[in-house]
């Protein structure tokens, strides 16, 4: 009998170095420029925020975070952003409810209005982060300038470089960019080896991250007590908290089309955005000043005193912040959903620790953030990465991988917190 031989499938061909070298210069240029755009917008928004929530209410004799001032400021922010969307050329881009991290290439005329609307939003207090609009601006700039100055470079490369550079700049590390790009490539037919395809985006992400690190010194470590060797109770806690957070996040996802549709019935940005601002003011009155803004520094305040709130207090912050995220994302404010979702997950994890002291705060926070981000973003790698870097404990990574399994089963195949242009949810 003839001996059967099995033939191994051929491996993907490796690109020669000379084919990758031309991508270094575009990657470096886009990485540095994308970081500077992000840092510049963030710095300008922080300065404006310092005036709006400091000297201005002091001069008027109003408490900086009194109920009156929060309602006035959030409504005024809605009016200001509404004016930009209504009157500035390009109308600050498409409906933000239809956008995710993968931004379309917008015409250059749209970008100034989008930057202005984003800066006003960040300073005024709505519960959104800068990621989606900054990615859109950088994608538009990279495609426009890259096409003019390096016309021989493939046009499809510029959006990928800009997305990777901006994500690297946002998180201060190129790892996040590499994870997002590799997850995007998983659903597409790819030629060549993975690292050949990641070479240019990783260059842009690394340069974006290094520029942000050198200029702004970002940190995501919440300074929670370090976790030692994991125990069975830690595994159980992670397996309970992550799916619970994912289930709460999915409640907001299912409510998103309804809230968006209700506010869209107002039709005009000068009605939708001020109405949304007024609703956000009411939510801020219920949740307090910690439920304002994108939530990064605010969750640092929570983590500095994990014993300072009751379980009910932490849970209230989480629910109010999630509702504020839902309203802000529905009424037309230009912003992203990752940073507010991280605040919600942090508050849920600390609520679990307050309710059951045996739950380590690092485990609670990491699992809560993981579950919430899986529901809101549907980005598995980014969710794992973000949850892990918040607690800076290597031992928690294995727990997160285990906890991601039941949480992912709750969210996969279900609607996302993103809509098609006709208002139906993306799946």
GROMACS .gro file of C-alpha atoms in nm:
model
  427
    1UNK     CA    1   0.000   0.000   0.000
    2UNK     CA    2   0.143   0.337  -0.097
    3UNK     CA    3   0.237   0.561   0.187
    4UNK     CA    4   0.020   0.870   0.206
    5UNK     CA    5   0.191   1.202   0.249
    6UNK     CA    6   0.036   1.512   0.396
    7UNK     CA    7   0.127   1.844   0.250
    8UNK     CA    8   0.142   2.138   0.488
    9UNK     CA    9  -0.031   2.455   0.371
   10UNK     CA   10   0.214   2.714   0.245
   11UNK     CA   11   0.292   2.990   0.490
   12UNK     CA   12   0.217   3.351   0.403
   13UNK     CA   13   0.502   3.513   0.213
   14UNK     CA   14   0.716   3.761   0.399
   15UNK     CA   15   0.762   4.105   0.249
   16UNK     CA   16   1.123   4.203   0.189
   17UNK     CA   17   1.261   4.483   0.404
   18UNK     CA   18   1.289   4.716   0.106
   19UNK     CA   19   0.911   4.690   0.059
   20UNK     CA   20   0.849   4.807   0.417
   21UNK     CA   21   1.109   5.083   0.442
   22UNK     CA   22   0.905   5.340   0.238
   23UNK     CA   23   0.630   5.324   0.503
   24UNK     CA   24   0.854   5.451   0.785
   25UNK     CA   25   0.850   5.820   0.690
   26UNK     CA   26   0.468   5.838   0.647
   27UNK     CA   27   0.423   5.646   0.974
   28UNK     CA   28   0.652   5.880   1.167
   29UNK     CA   29   0.496   6.194   1.020
   30UNK     CA   30   0.138   6.084   1.082
   31UNK     CA   31   0.222   5.958   1.433
   32UNK     CA   32   0.378   6.284   1.547
   33UNK     CA   33   0.111   6.502   1.383
   34UNK     CA   34  -0.180   6.296   1.519
   35UNK     CA   35  -0.041   6.316   1.871
   36UNK     CA   36   0.008   6.692   1.848
   37UNK     CA   37  -0.351   6.738   1.731
   38UNK     CA   38  -0.478   6.530   2.024
   39UNK     CA   39  -0.257   6.702   2.281
   40UNK     CA   40  -0.339   7.047   2.142
   41UNK     CA   41  -0.715   6.997   2.151
   42UNK     CA   42  -0.697   6.841   2.499
   43UNK     CA   43  -0.481   7.124   2.636
   44UNK     CA   44  -0.706   7.394   2.489
   45UNK     CA   45  -1.016   7.222   2.628
   46UNK     CA   46  -0.859   7.189   2.972
   47UNK     CA   47  -0.776   7.559   2.981
   48UNK     CA   48  -1.129   7.653   2.879
   49UNK     CA   49  -1.267   7.407   3.133
   50UNK     CA   50  -1.056   7.571   3.403
   51UNK     CA   51  -1.215   7.908   3.323
   52UNK     CA   52  -1.572   7.786   3.284
   53UNK     CA   53  -1.569   7.581   3.603
   54UNK     CA   54  -1.342   7.808   3.813
   55UNK     CA   55  -1.299   8.185   3.785
   56UNK     CA   56  -1.626   8.239   3.596
   57UNK     CA   57  -1.867   8.094   3.857
   58UNK     CA   58  -1.653   8.250   4.132
   59UNK     CA   59  -1.690   8.592   3.971
   60UNK     CA   60  -2.066   8.540   3.946
   61UNK     CA   61  -2.091   8.429   4.308
   62UNK     CA   62  -2.219   8.083   4.211
   63UNK     CA   63  -2.084   7.755   4.344
   64UNK     CA   64  -1.849   7.592   4.091
   65UNK     CA   65  -2.040   7.264   4.095
   66UNK     CA   66  -2.373   7.381   4.230
   67UNK     CA   67  -2.684   7.236   4.071
   68UNK     CA   68  -2.761   7.573   3.914
   69UNK     CA   69  -2.419   7.612   3.754
   70UNK     CA   70  -2.406   7.254   3.626
   71UNK     CA   71  -2.745   7.294   3.458
   72UNK     CA   72  -2.651   7.634   3.314
   73UNK     CA   73  -2.313   7.519   3.186
   74UNK     CA   74  -2.434   7.196   3.025
   75UNK     CA   75  -2.726   7.371   2.857
   76UNK     CA   76  -2.495   7.650   2.739
   77UNK     CA   77  -2.255   7.388   2.604
   78UNK     CA   78  -2.543   7.237   2.410
   79UNK     CA   79  -2.624   7.580   2.266
   80UNK     CA   80  -2.259   7.647   2.173
   81UNK     CA   81  -2.209   7.309   2.005
   82UNK     CA   82  -2.550   7.344   1.839
   83UNK     CA   83  -2.441   7.673   1.685
   84UNK     CA   84  -2.127   7.506   1.548
   85UNK     CA   85  -2.325   7.216   1.402
   86UNK     CA   86  -2.579   7.455   1.253
   87UNK     CA   87  -2.365   7.738   1.118
   88UNK     CA   88  -2.003   7.627   1.070
   89UNK     CA   89  -1.922   7.483   0.725
   90UNK     CA   90  -1.940   7.104   0.725
   91UNK     CA   91  -2.175   7.098   1.028
   92UNK     CA   92  -1.906   6.928   1.242
   93UNK     CA   93  -1.927   6.606   1.045
   94UNK     CA   94  -2.191   6.333   1.032
   95UNK     CA   95  -2.416   6.224   1.317
   96UNK     CA   96  -2.173   6.095   1.586
   97UNK     CA   97  -2.414   5.813   1.671
   98UNK     CA   98  -2.324   5.657   1.335
   99UNK     CA   99  -1.947   5.665   1.393
  100UNK     CA  100  -1.710   5.426   1.568
  101UNK     CA  101  -1.333   5.409   1.592
  102UNK     CA  102  -1.313   5.344   1.216
  103UNK     CA  103  -1.375   5.696   1.090
  104UNK     CA  104  -1.464   5.791   0.731
  105UNK     CA  105  -1.239   6.027   0.537
  106UNK     CA  106  -1.402   6.366   0.585
  107UNK     CA  107  -1.340   6.664   0.354
  108UNK     CA  108  -1.091   6.920   0.490
  109UNK     CA  109  -1.364   7.186   0.519
  110UNK     CA  110  -1.544   6.975   0.783
  111UNK     CA  111  -1.246   6.939   1.017
  112UNK     CA  112  -1.228   7.288   1.180
  113UNK     CA  113  -1.593   7.270   1.287
  114UNK     CA  114  -1.545   6.918   1.421
  115UNK     CA  115  -1.241   7.028   1.623
  116UNK     CA  116  -1.429   7.328   1.762
  117UNK     CA  117  -1.734   7.120   1.858
  118UNK     CA  118  -1.508   6.863   2.026
  119UNK     CA  119  -1.316   7.122   2.228
  120UNK     CA  120  -1.637   7.289   2.347
  121UNK     CA  121  -1.781   6.952   2.445
  122UNK     CA  122  -1.471   6.849   2.642
  123UNK     CA  123  -1.464   7.179   2.830
  124UNK     CA  124  -1.837   7.203   2.895
  125UNK     CA  125  -1.886   6.875   3.083
  126UNK     CA  126  -2.085   6.624   2.871
  127UNK     CA  127  -1.994   6.261   2.938
  128UNK     CA  128  -1.796   6.182   2.623
  129UNK     CA  129  -1.428   6.137   2.543
  130UNK     CA  130  -1.217   6.279   2.260
  131UNK     CA  131  -1.137   5.956   2.076
  132UNK     CA  132  -1.393   5.935   1.792
  133UNK     CA  133  -1.376   6.297   1.667
  134UNK     CA  134  -0.997   6.320   1.707
  135UNK     CA  135  -0.957   6.001   1.503
  136UNK     CA  136  -1.190   6.146   1.238
  137UNK     CA  137  -0.993   6.472   1.224
  138UNK     CA  138  -0.659   6.293   1.199
  139UNK     CA  139  -0.788   6.059   0.930
  140UNK     CA  140  -0.910   6.354   0.725
  141UNK     CA  141  -0.587   6.546   0.769
  142UNK     CA  142  -0.368   6.247   0.688
  143UNK     CA  143  -0.564   6.162   0.372
  144UNK     CA  144  -0.562   6.523   0.254
  145UNK     CA  145  -0.199   6.612   0.330
  146UNK     CA  146  -0.064   6.267   0.244
  147UNK     CA  147  -0.231   6.275  -0.094
  148UNK     CA  148  -0.077   6.615  -0.167
  149UNK     CA  149   0.279   6.563  -0.045
  150UNK     CA  150   0.326   6.189  -0.101
  151UNK     CA  151   0.094   6.111  -0.393
  152UNK     CA  152   0.267   5.781  -0.471
  153UNK     CA  153   0.176   5.635  -0.132
  154UNK     CA  154  -0.141   5.420  -0.152
  155UNK     CA  155  -0.441   5.629  -0.050
  156UNK     CA  156  -0.589   5.350   0.163
  157UNK     CA  157  -0.282   5.361   0.389
  158UNK     CA  158  -0.343   5.707   0.534
  159UNK     CA  159  -0.663   5.629   0.731
  160UNK     CA  160  -0.501   5.319   0.882
  161UNK     CA  161  -0.194   5.517   0.987
  162UNK     CA  162  -0.405   5.797   1.134
  163UNK     CA  163  -0.626   5.558   1.334
  164UNK     CA  164  -0.326   5.373   1.472
  165UNK     CA  165  -0.141   5.696   1.552
  166UNK     CA  166  -0.437   5.848   1.733
  167UNK     CA  167  -0.509   5.537   1.937
  168UNK     CA  168  -0.142   5.518   2.032
  169UNK     CA  169  -0.152   5.885   2.132
  170UNK     CA  170  -0.473   5.843   2.334
  171UNK     CA  171  -0.344   5.551   2.540
  172UNK     CA  172   0.022   5.650   2.547
  173UNK     CA  173   0.131   5.313   2.406
  174UNK     CA  174   0.137   5.157   2.057
  175UNK     CA  175   0.013   4.826   2.198
  176UNK     CA  176  -0.346   4.949   2.193
  177UNK     CA  177  -0.310   5.055   1.830
  178UNK     CA  178  -0.161   4.720   1.729
  179UNK     CA  179  -0.445   4.535   1.902
  180UNK     CA  180  -0.715   4.743   1.732
  181UNK     CA  181  -0.558   4.707   1.387
  182UNK     CA  182  -0.501   4.332   1.427
  183UNK     CA  183  -0.864   4.290   1.534
  184UNK     CA  184  -0.977   4.484   1.225
  185UNK     CA  185  -0.755   4.273   1.000
  186UNK     CA  186  -0.908   3.954   1.139
  187UNK     CA  187  -1.227   4.016   0.944
  188UNK     CA  188  -1.060   4.097   0.611
  189UNK     CA  189  -0.869   3.897   0.353
  190UNK     CA  190  -0.507   3.979   0.428
  191UNK     CA  191  -0.206   3.911   0.210
  192UNK     CA  192   0.129   3.843   0.373
  193UNK     CA  193   0.222   3.798   0.734
  194UNK     CA  194   0.046   3.980   1.015
  195UNK     CA  195   0.354   4.171   1.126
  196UNK     CA  196   0.422   4.287   0.772
  197UNK     CA  197   0.073   4.435   0.766
  198UNK     CA  198   0.120   4.585   1.112
  199UNK     CA  199   0.458   4.741   1.035
  200UNK     CA  200   0.333   5.079   0.910
  201UNK     CA  201   0.045   5.118   1.163
  202UNK     CA  202   0.275   5.015   1.446
  203UNK     CA  203   0.528   5.277   1.336
  204UNK     CA  204   0.256   5.544   1.343
  205UNK     CA  205   0.118   5.419   1.676
  206UNK     CA  206   0.462   5.410   1.837
  207UNK     CA  207   0.545   5.763   1.722
  208UNK     CA  208   0.205   5.890   1.835
  209UNK     CA  209   0.245   5.726   2.176
  210UNK     CA  210   0.601   5.851   2.226
  211UNK     CA  211   0.508   6.206   2.128
  212UNK     CA  212   0.220   6.211   2.374
  213UNK     CA  213   0.438   6.060   2.645
  214UNK     CA  214   0.711   6.318   2.594
  215UNK     CA  215   0.473   6.613   2.576
  216UNK     CA  216   0.187   6.530   2.811
  217UNK     CA  217   0.308   6.242   3.039
  218UNK     CA  218  -0.023   6.048   3.045
  219UNK     CA  219  -0.094   5.770   3.296
  220UNK     CA  220  -0.383   5.528   3.335
  221UNK     CA  221  -0.274   5.354   3.654
  222UNK     CA  222  -0.539   5.426   3.918
  223UNK     CA  223  -0.303   5.350   4.205
  224UNK     CA  224  -0.523   5.078   4.354
  225UNK     CA  225  -0.372   4.839   4.610
  226UNK     CA  226  -0.171   4.576   4.421
  227UNK     CA  227  -0.312   4.226   4.397
  228UNK     CA  228  -0.092   3.936   4.497
  229UNK     CA  229  -0.135   3.574   4.396
  230UNK     CA  230  -0.496   3.523   4.274
  231UNK     CA  231  -0.726   3.304   4.478
  232UNK     CA  232  -1.047   3.119   4.400
  233UNK     CA  233  -1.253   3.409   4.536
  234UNK     CA  234  -1.084   3.641   4.283
  235UNK     CA  235  -1.179   3.410   3.996
  236UNK     CA  236  -1.538   3.395   4.122
  237UNK     CA  237  -1.553   3.773   4.163
  238UNK     CA  238  -1.426   3.835   3.810
  239UNK     CA  239  -1.670   3.580   3.665
  240UNK     CA  240  -1.961   3.758   3.835
  241UNK     CA  241  -1.863   4.124   3.793
  242UNK     CA  242  -1.765   4.122   3.424
  243UNK     CA  243  -2.094   3.971   3.295
  244UNK     CA  244  -2.292   4.194   3.533
  245UNK     CA  245  -2.120   4.502   3.394
  246UNK     CA  246  -2.172   4.375   3.039
  247UNK     CA  247  -2.543   4.322   3.107
  248UNK     CA  248  -2.578   4.677   3.241
  249UNK     CA  249  -2.392   4.811   2.940
  250UNK     CA  250  -2.620   4.618   2.706
  251UNK     CA  251  -2.916   4.788   2.871
  252UNK     CA  252  -2.774   5.120   2.752
  253UNK     CA  253  -2.703   4.973   2.407
  254UNK     CA  254  -3.064   4.862   2.365
  255UNK     CA  255  -3.190   5.201   2.487
  256UNK     CA  256  -2.960   5.390   2.249
  257UNK     CA  257  -3.182   5.380   1.934
  258UNK     CA  258  -3.486   5.484   2.138
  259UNK     CA  259  -3.316   5.782   2.306
  260UNK     CA  260  -3.150   5.884   1.980
  261UNK     CA  261  -3.479   5.861   1.793
  262UNK     CA  262  -3.663   6.066   2.056
  263UNK     CA  263  -3.406   6.347   2.044
  264UNK     CA  264  -3.388   6.330   1.663
  265UNK     CA  265  -3.757   6.419   1.649
  266UNK     CA  266  -3.653   6.770   1.750
  267UNK     CA  267  -3.482   6.780   1.406
  268UNK     CA  268  -3.274   7.096   1.454
  269UNK     CA  269  -2.932   7.100   1.628
  270UNK     CA  270  -3.031   7.414   1.817
  271UNK     CA  271  -3.311   7.211   1.975
  272UNK     CA  272  -3.147   6.867   2.010
  273UNK     CA  273  -2.820   6.976   2.168
  274UNK     CA  274  -2.959   7.227   2.422
  275UNK     CA  275  -3.226   6.971   2.518
  276UNK     CA  276  -2.954   6.712   2.563
  277UNK     CA  277  -2.752   6.959   2.769
  278UNK     CA  278  -3.050   7.026   2.994
  279UNK     CA  279  -3.101   6.652   3.048
  280UNK     CA  280  -2.732   6.618   3.130
  281UNK     CA  281  -2.765   6.899   3.383
  282UNK     CA  282  -3.047   6.712   3.554
  283UNK     CA  283  -2.836   6.395   3.562
  284UNK     CA  284  -2.540   6.590   3.704
  285UNK     CA  285  -2.768   6.723   3.977
  286UNK     CA  286  -2.854   6.363   4.066
  287UNK     CA  287  -2.502   6.220   4.043
  288UNK     CA  288  -2.282   6.513   4.137
  289UNK     CA  289  -1.973   6.665   3.980
  290UNK     CA  290  -1.793   6.329   3.942
  291UNK     CA  291  -2.037   6.231   3.668
  292UNK     CA  292  -1.926   6.522   3.448
  293UNK     CA  293  -1.664   6.529   3.170
  294UNK     CA  294  -1.496   6.231   3.006
  295UNK     CA  295  -1.431   6.067   3.344
  296UNK     CA  296  -1.055   5.997   3.343
  297UNK     CA  297  -0.952   6.225   3.629
  298UNK     CA  298  -1.285   6.166   3.804
  299UNK     CA  299  -1.235   5.791   3.826
  300UNK     CA  300  -0.890   5.864   3.969
  301UNK     CA  301  -1.067   6.045   4.253
  302UNK     CA  302  -1.285   5.740   4.314
  303UNK     CA  303  -0.987   5.505   4.315
  304UNK     CA  304  -0.791   5.717   4.562
  305UNK     CA  305  -1.051   5.638   4.828
  306UNK     CA  306  -1.210   5.296   4.756
  307UNK     CA  307  -1.354   5.287   5.109
  308UNK     CA  308  -1.495   5.638   5.097
  309UNK     CA  309  -1.830   5.553   4.937
  310UNK     CA  310  -2.101   5.301   5.009
  311UNK     CA  311  -2.196   5.035   4.758
  312UNK     CA  312  -2.512   5.233   4.683
  313UNK     CA  313  -2.311   5.551   4.629
  314UNK     CA  314  -2.077   5.384   4.381
  315UNK     CA  315  -2.371   5.217   4.204
  316UNK     CA  316  -2.553   5.550   4.175
  317UNK     CA  317  -2.247   5.708   4.015
  318UNK     CA  318  -2.226   5.421   3.766
  319UNK     CA  319  -2.592   5.437   3.666
  320UNK     CA  320  -2.599   5.817   3.637
  321UNK     CA  321  -2.277   5.823   3.434
  322UNK     CA  322  -2.408   5.555   3.200
  323UNK     CA  323  -2.730   5.751   3.152
  324UNK     CA  324  -2.527   6.066   3.085
  325UNK     CA  325  -2.319   5.878   2.826
  326UNK     CA  326  -2.639   5.758   2.662
  327UNK     CA  327  -2.788   6.109   2.640
  328UNK     CA  328  -2.467   6.280   2.527
  329UNK     CA  329  -2.408   6.021   2.253
  330UNK     CA  330  -2.770   6.050   2.134
  331UNK     CA  331  -2.827   6.425   2.112
  332UNK     CA  332  -2.537   6.515   1.881
  333UNK     CA  333  -2.239   6.602   2.100
  334UNK     CA  334  -1.918   6.513   1.918
  335UNK     CA  335  -1.728   6.262   2.129
  336UNK     CA  336  -1.638   5.901   2.197
  337UNK     CA  337  -1.772   5.647   2.443
  338UNK     CA  338  -1.463   5.466   2.573
  339UNK     CA  339  -1.356   5.694   2.859
  340UNK     CA  340  -1.703   5.740   3.015
  341UNK     CA  341  -1.757   5.364   2.990
  342UNK     CA  342  -1.430   5.312   3.179
  343UNK     CA  343  -1.561   5.538   3.458
  344UNK     CA  344  -1.882   5.335   3.475
  345UNK     CA  345  -1.690   5.009   3.497
  346UNK     CA  346  -1.462   5.152   3.766
  347UNK     CA  347  -1.758   5.264   3.977
  348UNK     CA  348  -1.924   4.923   3.939
  349UNK     CA  349  -1.607   4.742   4.045
  350UNK     CA  350  -1.570   4.961   4.352
  351UNK     CA  351  -1.938   4.906   4.432
  352UNK     CA  352  -1.872   4.531   4.431
  353UNK     CA  353  -1.579   4.583   4.667
  354UNK     CA  354  -1.789   4.799   4.900
  355UNK     CA  355  -2.070   4.541   4.897
  356UNK     CA  356  -1.840   4.242   4.947
  357UNK     CA  357  -1.509   4.352   5.106
  358UNK     CA  358  -1.351   4.017   5.010
  359UNK     CA  359  -1.357   4.136   4.647
  360UNK     CA  360  -1.018   4.294   4.584
  361UNK     CA  361  -1.065   4.648   4.446
  362UNK     CA  362  -0.821   4.582   4.160
  363UNK     CA  363  -1.018   4.271   4.057
  364UNK     CA  364  -1.348   4.454   4.087
  365UNK     CA  365  -1.236   4.754   3.881
  366UNK     CA  366  -1.064   4.550   3.610
  367UNK     CA  367  -1.359   4.312   3.569
  368UNK     CA  368  -1.612   4.596   3.573
  369UNK     CA  369  -1.424   4.793   3.308
  370UNK     CA  370  -1.379   4.481   3.095
  371UNK     CA  371  -1.749   4.395   3.093
  372UNK     CA  372  -1.864   4.752   3.032
  373UNK     CA  373  -1.622   4.812   2.745
  374UNK     CA  374  -1.713   4.482   2.579
  375UNK     CA  375  -2.077   4.592   2.574
  376UNK     CA  376  -2.018   4.952   2.467
  377UNK     CA  377  -1.732   4.913   2.218
  378UNK     CA  378  -1.742   4.544   2.112
  379UNK     CA  379  -1.360   4.572   2.092
  380UNK     CA  380  -1.226   4.267   2.276
  381UNK     CA  381  -0.856   4.349   2.271
  382UNK     CA  382  -0.904   4.712   2.368
  383UNK     CA  383  -1.133   4.606   2.652
  384UNK     CA  384  -0.877   4.361   2.789
  385UNK     CA  385  -0.590   4.605   2.745
  386UNK     CA  386  -0.767   4.899   2.910
  387UNK     CA  387  -0.887   4.694   3.205
  388UNK     CA  388  -0.538   4.556   3.261
  389UNK     CA  389  -0.348   4.887   3.247
  390UNK     CA  390  -0.580   5.056   3.496
  391UNK     CA  391  -0.470   4.832   3.781
  392UNK     CA  392  -0.106   4.767   3.683
  393UNK     CA  393  -0.115   4.416   3.829
  394UNK     CA  394   0.013   4.137   3.601
  395UNK     CA  395  -0.175   3.874   3.801
  396UNK     CA  396  -0.509   4.022   3.698
  397UNK     CA  397  -0.457   3.952   3.326
  398UNK     CA  398  -0.533   3.580   3.354
  399UNK     CA  399  -0.848   3.658   3.553
  400UNK     CA  400  -0.960   3.900   3.283
  401UNK     CA  401  -0.911   3.643   3.008
  402UNK     CA  402  -1.134   3.401   3.200
  403UNK     CA  403  -1.394   3.667   3.285
  404UNK     CA  404  -1.411   3.785   2.923
  405UNK     CA  405  -1.561   3.454   2.812
  406UNK     CA  406  -1.906   3.477   2.980
  407UNK     CA  407  -1.914   3.853   2.921
  408UNK     CA  408  -1.848   3.804   2.550
  409UNK     CA  409  -2.125   3.546   2.528
  410UNK     CA  410  -2.365   3.813   2.655
  411UNK     CA  411  -2.269   4.073   2.396
  412UNK     CA  412  -2.170   3.890   2.079
  413UNK     CA  413  -2.420   3.892   1.794
  414UNK     CA  414  -2.626   4.164   1.960
  415UNK     CA  415  -2.672   4.531   1.863
  416UNK     CA  416  -2.382   4.770   1.911
  417UNK     CA  417  -2.384   5.124   2.048
  418UNK     CA  418  -2.361   5.257   1.695
  419UNK     CA  419  -2.636   5.327   1.444
  420UNK     CA  420  -2.677   5.316   1.069
  421UNK     CA  421  -2.785   5.637   0.900
  422UNK     CA  422  -3.146   5.519   0.906
  423UNK     CA  423  -3.132   5.487   1.287
  424UNK     CA  424  -3.115   5.108   1.305
  425UNK     CA  425  -2.841   4.959   1.528
  426UNK     CA  426  -2.521   4.817   1.386
  427UNK     CA  427  -2.472   4.446   1.460
   0.00000   0.00000   0.00000
